[in-house]
Short mmCIF file of N, CA and C in Angstrom, two decimals:
data_model
loop_
_atom_site.label_atom_id
_atom_site.label_comp_id
_atom_site.label_asym_id
_atom_site.label_seq_id
_atom_site.Cartn_x
_atom_site.Cartn_y
_atom_site.Cartn_z
N MET O 1 10.80 108.92 -40.54
CA MET O 1 12.13 109.48 -40.65
C MET O 1 12.24 110.73 -39.78
N ARG O 2 11.18 111.57 -39.81
CA ARG O 2 11.18 112.78 -39.00
C ARG O 2 11.24 112.43 -37.51
N ASN O 3 10.50 111.38 -37.13
CA ASN O 3 10.51 110.96 -35.73
C ASN O 3 11.89 110.48 -35.32
N LEU O 4 12.57 109.75 -36.22
CA LEU O 4 13.91 109.27 -35.93
C LEU O 4 14.87 110.44 -35.76
N PHE O 5 14.75 111.43 -36.64
CA PHE O 5 15.60 112.62 -36.54
C PHE O 5 15.34 113.36 -35.22
N CYS O 6 14.07 113.56 -34.89
CA CYS O 6 13.72 114.24 -33.63
C CYS O 6 14.23 113.44 -32.44
N LEU O 7 14.09 112.13 -32.52
CA LEU O 7 14.56 111.27 -31.45
C LEU O 7 16.07 111.41 -31.28
N LEU O 8 16.79 111.43 -32.38
CA LEU O 8 18.24 111.56 -32.32
C LEU O 8 18.65 112.91 -31.74
N VAL O 9 17.96 113.98 -32.16
CA VAL O 9 18.27 115.31 -31.63
C VAL O 9 18.02 115.36 -30.12
N VAL O 10 16.89 114.83 -29.70
CA VAL O 10 16.57 114.83 -28.27
C VAL O 10 17.57 113.97 -27.51
N LEU O 11 17.91 112.82 -28.08
CA LEU O 11 18.86 111.94 -27.42
C LEU O 11 20.21 112.63 -27.24
N LEU O 12 20.70 113.24 -28.31
CA LEU O 12 21.99 113.92 -28.21
C LEU O 12 21.92 115.08 -27.23
N ALA O 13 20.80 115.78 -27.24
CA ALA O 13 20.65 116.88 -26.29
C ALA O 13 20.57 116.35 -24.86
N THR O 14 19.88 115.22 -24.70
CA THR O 14 19.72 114.64 -23.37
C THR O 14 21.04 114.12 -22.82
N LEU O 15 21.89 113.60 -23.69
CA LEU O 15 23.15 113.04 -23.24
C LEU O 15 24.26 114.08 -23.16
N GLY O 16 23.92 115.38 -23.17
CA GLY O 16 24.93 116.44 -23.15
C GLY O 16 25.75 116.44 -21.87
N ALA O 17 26.99 117.05 -21.92
CA ALA O 17 27.84 117.07 -20.72
C ALA O 17 28.73 118.29 -20.66
N GLN O 18 28.95 118.85 -19.46
CA GLN O 18 29.89 119.94 -19.23
C GLN O 18 31.06 119.39 -18.44
N ALA O 19 32.23 119.99 -18.61
CA ALA O 19 33.42 119.54 -17.86
C ALA O 19 33.40 120.17 -16.48
N GLN O 20 32.65 119.57 -15.59
CA GLN O 20 32.60 120.01 -14.22
C GLN O 20 32.46 118.80 -13.34
N THR O 21 32.79 118.93 -12.07
CA THR O 21 32.75 117.79 -11.19
C THR O 21 31.52 117.77 -10.30
N VAL O 22 30.69 118.77 -10.39
CA VAL O 22 29.52 118.87 -9.54
C VAL O 22 28.38 118.06 -10.14
N GLN O 23 27.72 117.27 -9.34
CA GLN O 23 26.55 116.52 -9.79
C GLN O 23 25.39 117.48 -9.96
N VAL O 24 24.61 117.27 -11.00
CA VAL O 24 23.47 118.12 -11.27
C VAL O 24 22.24 117.51 -10.62
N ALA O 25 21.46 118.33 -9.93
CA ALA O 25 20.24 117.83 -9.30
C ALA O 25 19.22 117.52 -10.38
N MET O 26 18.68 116.32 -10.36
CA MET O 26 17.69 115.92 -11.35
C MET O 26 16.33 115.78 -10.69
N PRO O 27 15.28 116.26 -11.35
CA PRO O 27 13.94 116.08 -10.81
C PRO O 27 13.59 114.60 -10.74
N LEU O 28 12.78 114.24 -9.77
CA LEU O 28 12.46 112.84 -9.58
C LEU O 28 11.24 112.38 -10.36
N GLU O 29 10.26 113.21 -10.51
CA GLU O 29 9.00 112.80 -11.10
C GLU O 29 8.63 113.65 -12.31
N GLY O 30 8.24 112.98 -13.40
CA GLY O 30 7.80 113.68 -14.60
C GLY O 30 6.54 114.49 -14.35
N GLU O 31 5.65 113.97 -13.51
CA GLU O 31 4.41 114.67 -13.20
C GLU O 31 4.68 116.00 -12.51
N ASP O 32 5.67 116.03 -11.63
CA ASP O 32 6.05 117.28 -10.96
C ASP O 32 6.58 118.29 -11.97
N ILE O 33 7.32 117.81 -12.95
CA ILE O 33 7.85 118.69 -13.99
C ILE O 33 6.72 119.27 -14.81
N ILE O 34 5.75 118.44 -15.18
CA ILE O 34 4.59 118.91 -15.96
C ILE O 34 3.85 119.99 -15.18
N THR O 35 3.62 119.77 -13.91
CA THR O 35 2.92 120.75 -13.08
C THR O 35 3.72 122.04 -12.99
N GLU O 36 5.03 121.92 -12.84
CA GLU O 36 5.88 123.11 -12.76
C GLU O 36 5.87 123.90 -14.07
N ILE O 37 5.91 123.20 -15.20
CA ILE O 37 5.95 123.86 -16.50
C ILE O 37 4.60 124.47 -16.86
N PHE O 38 3.52 123.70 -16.68
CA PHE O 38 2.20 124.10 -17.18
C PHE O 38 1.24 124.62 -16.12
N GLY O 39 1.57 124.45 -14.85
CA GLY O 39 0.72 124.97 -13.79
C GLY O 39 -0.48 124.08 -13.46
N LYS O 40 -0.63 122.95 -14.13
CA LYS O 40 -1.69 121.98 -13.87
C LYS O 40 -1.09 120.60 -14.00
N ASN O 41 -1.77 119.61 -13.41
CA ASN O 41 -1.29 118.25 -13.59
C ASN O 41 -1.71 117.71 -14.96
N LYS O 42 -1.09 116.62 -15.34
CA LYS O 42 -1.30 116.06 -16.67
C LYS O 42 -2.76 115.67 -16.92
N ASP O 43 -3.41 115.05 -15.93
CA ASP O 43 -4.80 114.63 -16.10
C ASP O 43 -5.71 115.81 -16.42
N ALA O 44 -5.56 116.89 -15.67
CA ALA O 44 -6.40 118.07 -15.89
C ALA O 44 -6.14 118.67 -17.27
N LEU O 45 -4.89 118.72 -17.66
CA LEU O 45 -4.56 119.25 -18.99
C LEU O 45 -5.16 118.38 -20.09
N MET O 46 -5.07 117.08 -19.92
CA MET O 46 -5.63 116.15 -20.92
C MET O 46 -7.15 116.32 -21.04
N LYS O 47 -7.82 116.32 -19.91
CA LYS O 47 -9.29 116.44 -19.93
C LYS O 47 -9.73 117.76 -20.56
N ASP O 48 -9.05 118.85 -20.21
CA ASP O 48 -9.39 120.15 -20.78
C ASP O 48 -9.16 120.17 -22.29
N TYR O 49 -8.00 119.71 -22.71
CA TYR O 49 -7.63 119.78 -24.12
C TYR O 49 -8.47 118.86 -24.99
N LEU O 50 -8.76 117.66 -24.49
CA LEU O 50 -9.50 116.68 -25.28
C LEU O 50 -11.01 116.81 -25.15
N ARG O 51 -11.45 117.64 -24.20
CA ARG O 51 -12.89 117.84 -23.96
C ARG O 51 -13.60 116.50 -23.76
N ILE O 52 -13.18 115.81 -22.74
CA ILE O 52 -13.75 114.50 -22.41
C ILE O 52 -15.14 114.70 -21.83
N SER O 53 -16.13 114.07 -22.44
CA SER O 53 -17.51 114.20 -21.97
C SER O 53 -17.71 113.33 -20.73
N PRO O 54 -18.77 113.62 -19.96
CA PRO O 54 -19.06 112.79 -18.78
C PRO O 54 -19.25 111.31 -19.14
N VAL O 55 -19.81 111.04 -20.31
CA VAL O 55 -20.03 109.66 -20.75
C VAL O 55 -18.69 108.96 -21.02
N GLU O 56 -17.72 109.71 -21.52
CA GLU O 56 -16.41 109.14 -21.88
C GLU O 56 -15.44 109.07 -20.69
N THR O 57 -15.76 109.76 -19.61
CA THR O 57 -14.82 109.91 -18.51
C THR O 57 -14.32 108.59 -17.96
N LYS O 58 -15.21 107.65 -17.67
CA LYS O 58 -14.80 106.39 -17.06
C LYS O 58 -13.86 105.61 -18.00
N GLY O 59 -14.26 105.45 -19.24
CA GLY O 59 -13.44 104.71 -20.20
C GLY O 59 -12.09 105.39 -20.44
N PHE O 60 -12.11 106.73 -20.52
CA PHE O 60 -10.87 107.47 -20.72
C PHE O 60 -9.95 107.33 -19.52
N GLN O 61 -10.53 107.46 -18.32
CA GLN O 61 -9.72 107.33 -17.10
C GLN O 61 -9.05 105.95 -17.03
N GLU O 62 -9.80 104.89 -17.36
CA GLU O 62 -9.23 103.55 -17.35
C GLU O 62 -8.09 103.42 -18.37
N ALA O 63 -8.35 103.90 -19.58
CA ALA O 63 -7.33 103.82 -20.64
C ALA O 63 -6.10 104.64 -20.26
N LEU O 64 -6.32 105.82 -19.71
CA LEU O 64 -5.21 106.69 -19.32
C LEU O 64 -4.40 106.06 -18.19
N MET O 65 -5.09 105.49 -17.20
CA MET O 65 -4.38 104.84 -16.10
C MET O 65 -3.57 103.63 -16.58
N ASP O 66 -4.16 102.84 -17.49
CA ASP O 66 -3.43 101.70 -18.06
C ASP O 66 -2.20 102.17 -18.83
N TYR O 67 -2.38 103.22 -19.61
CA TYR O 67 -1.28 103.77 -20.40
C TYR O 67 -0.17 104.28 -19.49
N GLU O 68 -0.53 105.05 -18.48
CA GLU O 68 0.47 105.60 -17.55
C GLU O 68 1.17 104.48 -16.78
N THR O 69 0.42 103.43 -16.42
CA THR O 69 1.01 102.29 -15.72
C THR O 69 2.01 101.56 -16.62
N ASP O 70 1.62 101.34 -17.88
CA ASP O 70 2.52 100.68 -18.83
C ASP O 70 3.71 101.56 -19.18
N LYS O 71 3.55 102.85 -19.04
CA LYS O 71 4.62 103.79 -19.37
C LYS O 71 5.65 103.91 -18.24
N GLN O 72 5.27 103.54 -17.03
CA GLN O 72 6.16 103.70 -15.87
C GLN O 72 7.50 102.98 -16.01
N PRO O 73 7.54 101.71 -16.45
CA PRO O 73 8.86 101.07 -16.60
C PRO O 73 9.74 101.80 -17.63
N TRP O 74 9.13 102.26 -18.70
CA TRP O 74 9.88 103.01 -19.71
C TRP O 74 10.45 104.29 -19.10
N GLN O 75 9.63 105.02 -18.37
CA GLN O 75 10.09 106.26 -17.73
C GLN O 75 11.17 105.98 -16.69
N ALA O 76 11.00 104.91 -15.92
CA ALA O 76 11.99 104.56 -14.90
C ALA O 76 13.33 104.23 -15.54
N GLU O 77 13.29 103.49 -16.64
CA GLU O 77 14.53 103.15 -17.34
C GLU O 77 15.20 104.41 -17.90
N ARG O 78 14.41 105.28 -18.51
CA ARG O 78 14.96 106.52 -19.06
C ARG O 78 15.59 107.36 -17.96
N LEU O 79 14.90 107.49 -16.84
CA LEU O 79 15.43 108.27 -15.72
C LEU O 79 16.70 107.62 -15.17
N ALA O 80 16.73 106.29 -15.09
CA ALA O 80 17.94 105.59 -14.62
C ALA O 80 19.11 105.84 -15.57
N LEU O 81 18.85 105.83 -16.87
CA LEU O 81 19.92 106.12 -17.83
C LEU O 81 20.42 107.56 -17.69
N LEU O 82 19.50 108.48 -17.49
CA LEU O 82 19.89 109.88 -17.31
C LEU O 82 20.67 110.06 -16.01
N ARG O 83 20.24 109.37 -14.97
CA ARG O 83 20.98 109.45 -13.70
C ARG O 83 22.38 108.86 -13.85
N MET O 84 22.46 107.73 -14.56
CA MET O 84 23.76 107.11 -14.79
C MET O 84 24.68 108.10 -15.53
N TYR O 85 24.14 108.71 -16.54
CA TYR O 85 24.91 109.71 -17.28
C TYR O 85 25.33 110.85 -16.36
N ASN O 86 24.38 111.35 -15.59
CA ASN O 86 24.63 112.49 -14.71
C ASN O 86 25.71 112.17 -13.68
N GLU O 87 25.71 110.95 -13.16
CA GLU O 87 26.67 110.57 -12.14
C GLU O 87 28.05 110.28 -12.71
N GLU O 88 28.11 109.90 -13.98
CA GLU O 88 29.38 109.47 -14.56
C GLU O 88 29.89 110.37 -15.68
N PHE O 89 29.28 111.52 -15.93
CA PHE O 89 29.63 112.28 -17.12
C PHE O 89 31.09 112.72 -17.18
N THR O 90 31.73 112.87 -16.03
CA THR O 90 33.14 113.29 -16.05
C THR O 90 34.07 112.15 -16.46
N SER O 91 33.60 110.91 -16.35
CA SER O 91 34.47 109.78 -16.69
C SER O 91 33.95 108.99 -17.89
N LEU O 92 33.04 109.54 -18.66
CA LEU O 92 32.49 108.82 -19.81
C LEU O 92 33.52 108.72 -20.92
N ASP O 93 33.75 107.50 -21.37
CA ASP O 93 34.62 107.30 -22.51
C ASP O 93 33.77 106.89 -23.71
N GLU O 94 34.41 106.62 -24.83
CA GLU O 94 33.69 106.27 -26.06
C GLU O 94 32.78 105.06 -25.86
N LYS O 95 33.28 104.04 -25.19
CA LYS O 95 32.50 102.81 -25.00
C LYS O 95 31.24 103.08 -24.17
N LYS O 96 31.38 103.82 -23.07
CA LYS O 96 30.23 104.13 -22.21
C LYS O 96 29.23 105.02 -22.95
N LEU O 97 29.72 106.03 -23.67
CA LEU O 97 28.82 106.90 -24.42
C LEU O 97 28.07 106.11 -25.50
N ASN O 98 28.78 105.21 -26.17
CA ASN O 98 28.16 104.37 -27.18
C ASN O 98 27.04 103.53 -26.56
N SER O 99 27.33 102.91 -25.44
CA SER O 99 26.35 102.08 -24.76
C SER O 99 25.14 102.90 -24.29
N LEU O 100 25.39 104.03 -23.65
CA LEU O 100 24.29 104.88 -23.17
C LEU O 100 23.43 105.38 -24.33
N THR O 101 24.07 105.77 -25.41
CA THR O 101 23.32 106.26 -26.58
C THR O 101 22.42 105.17 -27.13
N LYS O 102 22.94 103.97 -27.29
CA LYS O 102 22.12 102.86 -27.78
C LYS O 102 20.97 102.53 -26.84
N GLN O 103 21.25 102.55 -25.54
CA GLN O 103 20.20 102.27 -24.56
C GLN O 103 19.10 103.33 -24.62
N MET O 104 19.49 104.60 -24.78
CA MET O 104 18.48 105.66 -24.89
C MET O 104 17.65 105.50 -26.15
N MET O 105 18.28 105.15 -27.25
CA MET O 105 17.55 104.94 -28.51
C MET O 105 16.58 103.77 -28.38
N ASN O 106 17.04 102.68 -27.77
CA ASN O 106 16.15 101.53 -27.57
C ASN O 106 15.00 101.90 -26.65
N ASN O 107 15.27 102.69 -25.64
CA ASN O 107 14.24 103.13 -24.72
C ASN O 107 13.18 103.95 -25.47
N ASP O 108 13.63 104.85 -26.32
CA ASP O 108 12.68 105.67 -27.09
C ASP O 108 11.90 104.82 -28.10
N LEU O 109 12.53 103.81 -28.65
CA LEU O 109 11.84 102.91 -29.57
C LEU O 109 10.73 102.13 -28.84
N GLU O 110 11.03 101.66 -27.64
CA GLU O 110 10.02 100.97 -26.84
C GLU O 110 8.84 101.90 -26.54
N TYR O 111 9.13 103.16 -26.27
CA TYR O 111 8.07 104.14 -26.01
C TYR O 111 7.19 104.32 -27.24
N SER O 112 7.79 104.37 -28.41
CA SER O 112 7.01 104.49 -29.65
C SER O 112 6.10 103.29 -29.84
N HIS O 113 6.59 102.11 -29.53
CA HIS O 113 5.76 100.89 -29.65
C HIS O 113 4.59 100.94 -28.66
N LEU O 114 4.86 101.43 -27.46
CA LEU O 114 3.80 101.57 -26.47
C LEU O 114 2.72 102.54 -26.98
N GLN O 115 3.15 103.65 -27.54
CA GLN O 115 2.20 104.62 -28.07
C GLN O 115 1.37 104.01 -29.19
N MET O 116 1.97 103.23 -30.05
CA MET O 116 1.23 102.61 -31.15
C MET O 116 0.14 101.68 -30.61
N ARG O 117 0.48 100.90 -29.58
CA ARG O 117 -0.53 100.01 -28.98
C ARG O 117 -1.70 100.80 -28.43
N TYR O 118 -1.40 101.86 -27.72
CA TYR O 118 -2.46 102.63 -27.08
C TYR O 118 -3.18 103.56 -28.05
N PHE O 119 -2.59 103.87 -29.17
CA PHE O 119 -3.29 104.68 -30.16
C PHE O 119 -4.53 103.94 -30.65
N ARG O 120 -4.39 102.65 -30.87
CA ARG O 120 -5.55 101.85 -31.31
C ARG O 120 -6.69 101.94 -30.28
N ARG O 121 -6.32 101.82 -29.02
CA ARG O 121 -7.32 101.87 -27.95
C ARG O 121 -7.96 103.26 -27.85
N MET O 122 -7.15 104.30 -27.88
CA MET O 122 -7.68 105.66 -27.80
C MET O 122 -8.50 106.01 -29.04
N ASN O 123 -8.11 105.47 -30.17
CA ASN O 123 -8.85 105.70 -31.41
C ASN O 123 -10.26 105.16 -31.30
N LYS O 124 -10.40 103.96 -30.74
CA LYS O 124 -11.73 103.37 -30.54
C LYS O 124 -12.54 104.16 -29.52
N LEU O 125 -11.87 104.64 -28.50
CA LEU O 125 -12.54 105.34 -27.40
C LEU O 125 -12.92 106.78 -27.76
N LEU O 126 -12.00 107.51 -28.40
CA LEU O 126 -12.19 108.94 -28.63
C LEU O 126 -12.36 109.34 -30.10
N GLY O 127 -12.07 108.42 -31.00
CA GLY O 127 -12.07 108.76 -32.42
C GLY O 127 -10.67 109.20 -32.83
N ALA O 128 -10.42 109.17 -34.12
CA ALA O 128 -9.07 109.44 -34.64
C ALA O 128 -8.57 110.83 -34.30
N ASN O 129 -9.44 111.83 -34.39
CA ASN O 129 -9.02 113.22 -34.16
C ASN O 129 -8.52 113.42 -32.73
N ARG O 130 -9.33 113.02 -31.77
CA ARG O 130 -8.92 113.23 -30.37
C ARG O 130 -7.84 112.25 -29.94
N ALA O 131 -7.79 111.06 -30.53
CA ALA O 131 -6.69 110.14 -30.23
C ALA O 131 -5.37 110.75 -30.71
N ALA O 132 -5.39 111.36 -31.89
CA ALA O 132 -4.19 112.04 -32.39
C ALA O 132 -3.82 113.20 -31.48
N LYS O 133 -4.82 113.94 -31.02
CA LYS O 133 -4.56 115.05 -30.09
C LYS O 133 -3.97 114.53 -28.77
N PHE O 134 -4.50 113.40 -28.30
CA PHE O 134 -3.99 112.81 -27.07
C PHE O 134 -2.50 112.53 -27.19
N PHE O 135 -2.10 111.86 -28.28
CA PHE O 135 -0.69 111.51 -28.43
C PHE O 135 0.18 112.71 -28.79
N GLN O 136 -0.41 113.68 -29.43
CA GLN O 136 0.34 114.91 -29.67
C GLN O 136 0.64 115.59 -28.33
N LEU O 137 -0.35 115.67 -27.47
CA LEU O 137 -0.17 116.28 -26.16
C LEU O 137 0.77 115.44 -25.29
N ASP O 138 0.60 114.13 -25.31
CA ASP O 138 1.48 113.25 -24.54
C ASP O 138 2.93 113.40 -25.01
N SER O 139 3.14 113.44 -26.30
CA SER O 139 4.49 113.63 -26.83
C SER O 139 5.04 115.00 -26.45
N TYR O 140 4.17 115.99 -26.44
CA TYR O 140 4.59 117.33 -26.03
C TYR O 140 5.03 117.32 -24.56
N PHE O 141 4.28 116.62 -23.72
CA PHE O 141 4.67 116.51 -22.32
C PHE O 141 6.03 115.81 -22.19
N GLU O 142 6.20 114.72 -22.93
CA GLU O 142 7.47 113.98 -22.86
C GLU O 142 8.64 114.84 -23.35
N GLN O 143 8.42 115.56 -24.45
CA GLN O 143 9.49 116.42 -24.97
C GLN O 143 9.79 117.57 -24.01
N SER O 144 8.75 118.12 -23.40
CA SER O 144 8.95 119.20 -22.43
C SER O 144 9.71 118.70 -21.21
N THR O 145 9.37 117.48 -20.76
CA THR O 145 10.06 116.88 -19.63
C THR O 145 11.53 116.62 -19.98
N LYS O 146 11.76 116.07 -21.17
CA LYS O 146 13.14 115.81 -21.60
C LYS O 146 13.93 117.12 -21.69
N SER O 147 13.31 118.14 -22.24
CA SER O 147 14.00 119.43 -22.35
C SER O 147 14.30 120.01 -20.98
N TYR O 148 13.36 119.90 -20.07
CA TYR O 148 13.56 120.40 -18.72
C TYR O 148 14.74 119.70 -18.05
N ILE O 149 14.77 118.38 -18.17
CA ILE O 149 15.86 117.60 -17.59
C ILE O 149 17.17 117.92 -18.31
N GLN O 150 17.12 117.98 -19.64
CA GLN O 150 18.33 118.24 -20.43
C GLN O 150 18.95 119.58 -20.05
N ASN O 151 18.13 120.56 -19.74
CA ASN O 151 18.66 121.87 -19.35
C ASN O 151 19.42 121.81 -18.03
N ASN O 152 19.20 120.75 -17.27
CA ASN O 152 19.91 120.57 -16.00
C ASN O 152 21.08 119.61 -16.10
N LEU O 153 21.34 119.09 -17.30
CA LEU O 153 22.45 118.16 -17.49
C LEU O 153 23.60 118.85 -18.21
N PRO O 154 24.80 118.41 -17.94
CA PRO O 154 25.96 118.93 -18.66
C PRO O 154 25.93 118.49 -20.12
N PHE O 155 26.59 119.23 -20.98
CA PHE O 155 26.53 118.98 -22.42
C PHE O 155 27.84 118.39 -22.92
N ILE O 156 27.78 117.35 -23.72
CA ILE O 156 28.95 116.59 -24.16
C ILE O 156 29.99 117.47 -24.83
N LYS O 157 29.60 118.34 -25.71
CA LYS O 157 30.54 119.15 -26.46
C LYS O 157 31.42 119.98 -25.52
N GLU O 158 30.85 120.47 -24.46
CA GLU O 158 31.62 121.24 -23.51
C GLU O 158 32.62 120.36 -22.77
N LEU O 159 32.27 119.11 -22.53
CA LEU O 159 33.19 118.16 -21.93
C LEU O 159 34.36 117.91 -22.89
N GLU O 160 34.04 117.74 -24.16
CA GLU O 160 35.06 117.47 -25.16
C GLU O 160 36.00 118.66 -25.35
N ALA O 161 35.54 119.88 -25.12
CA ALA O 161 36.35 121.07 -25.35
C ALA O 161 37.61 121.09 -24.50
N GLY O 162 37.60 120.43 -23.37
CA GLY O 162 38.75 120.43 -22.49
C GLY O 162 39.78 119.35 -22.80
N ARG O 163 39.48 118.44 -23.69
CA ARG O 163 40.40 117.35 -24.01
C ARG O 163 41.43 117.78 -25.05
N LEU O 164 42.58 117.17 -24.99
CA LEU O 164 43.61 117.41 -26.00
C LEU O 164 43.31 116.58 -27.24
N VAL O 165 43.50 117.19 -28.40
CA VAL O 165 43.28 116.51 -29.66
C VAL O 165 44.60 116.55 -30.44
N TYR O 166 44.94 115.42 -31.05
CA TYR O 166 46.16 115.38 -31.84
C TYR O 166 45.82 115.71 -33.29
N PHE O 167 46.43 116.76 -33.79
CA PHE O 167 46.21 117.20 -35.16
C PHE O 167 47.57 117.22 -35.83
N ARG O 168 47.75 116.37 -36.85
CA ARG O 168 49.02 116.23 -37.52
C ARG O 168 50.15 115.92 -36.54
N GLU O 169 49.86 115.01 -35.63
CA GLU O 169 50.80 114.52 -34.64
C GLU O 169 51.28 115.55 -33.64
N LYS O 170 50.59 116.67 -33.53
CA LYS O 170 50.91 117.69 -32.53
C LYS O 170 49.69 117.87 -31.63
N PRO O 171 49.89 117.83 -30.32
CA PRO O 171 48.72 118.03 -29.44
C PRO O 171 48.27 119.49 -29.50
N ILE O 172 46.97 119.66 -29.64
CA ILE O 172 46.38 121.00 -29.59
C ILE O 172 45.16 120.93 -28.68
N THR O 173 44.77 122.07 -28.15
CA THR O 173 43.58 122.13 -27.33
C THR O 173 42.39 122.42 -28.22
N ARG O 174 41.37 121.60 -28.11
CA ARG O 174 40.15 121.78 -28.91
C ARG O 174 39.35 122.94 -28.37
N ARG O 175 38.86 123.78 -29.23
CA ARG O 175 38.00 124.91 -28.86
C ARG O 175 36.69 124.81 -29.54
#
């Protein structure tokens, strides 16, 4: 339930919009964002945090590469949805917002399923404690990336503030 709530909060924050006509520049790569935020690439941060031993390095590298490869379509879809939102935010109506919101939720659900599959693998490789740390750190990276991107996107409420609202059959400006 907590994950669903967090997912909804992030989704709503991600789909935010401002009433402006300028397109917002979006970063292209999540890895670049991680490096910009943390000063190191994701692999180095993972190895440092999880204390991967030389004996575990090969197996961990393979599992990590498989995980990142399987995660690429999910990330590409999420980025495409964010780009779609970014390009169309001035003309989004209820139907488009409904569709984008559902697509983002489905995208996040697919990501959760991917994590569950790989948790089993990481658990066997690293043990429960470090597997949990791995996914905690991975989720932190994803949330940091989403927040970074969200900070560059317009926010829905601000878009709505400029629309006329009918209250008791009289048009008023929403504030």
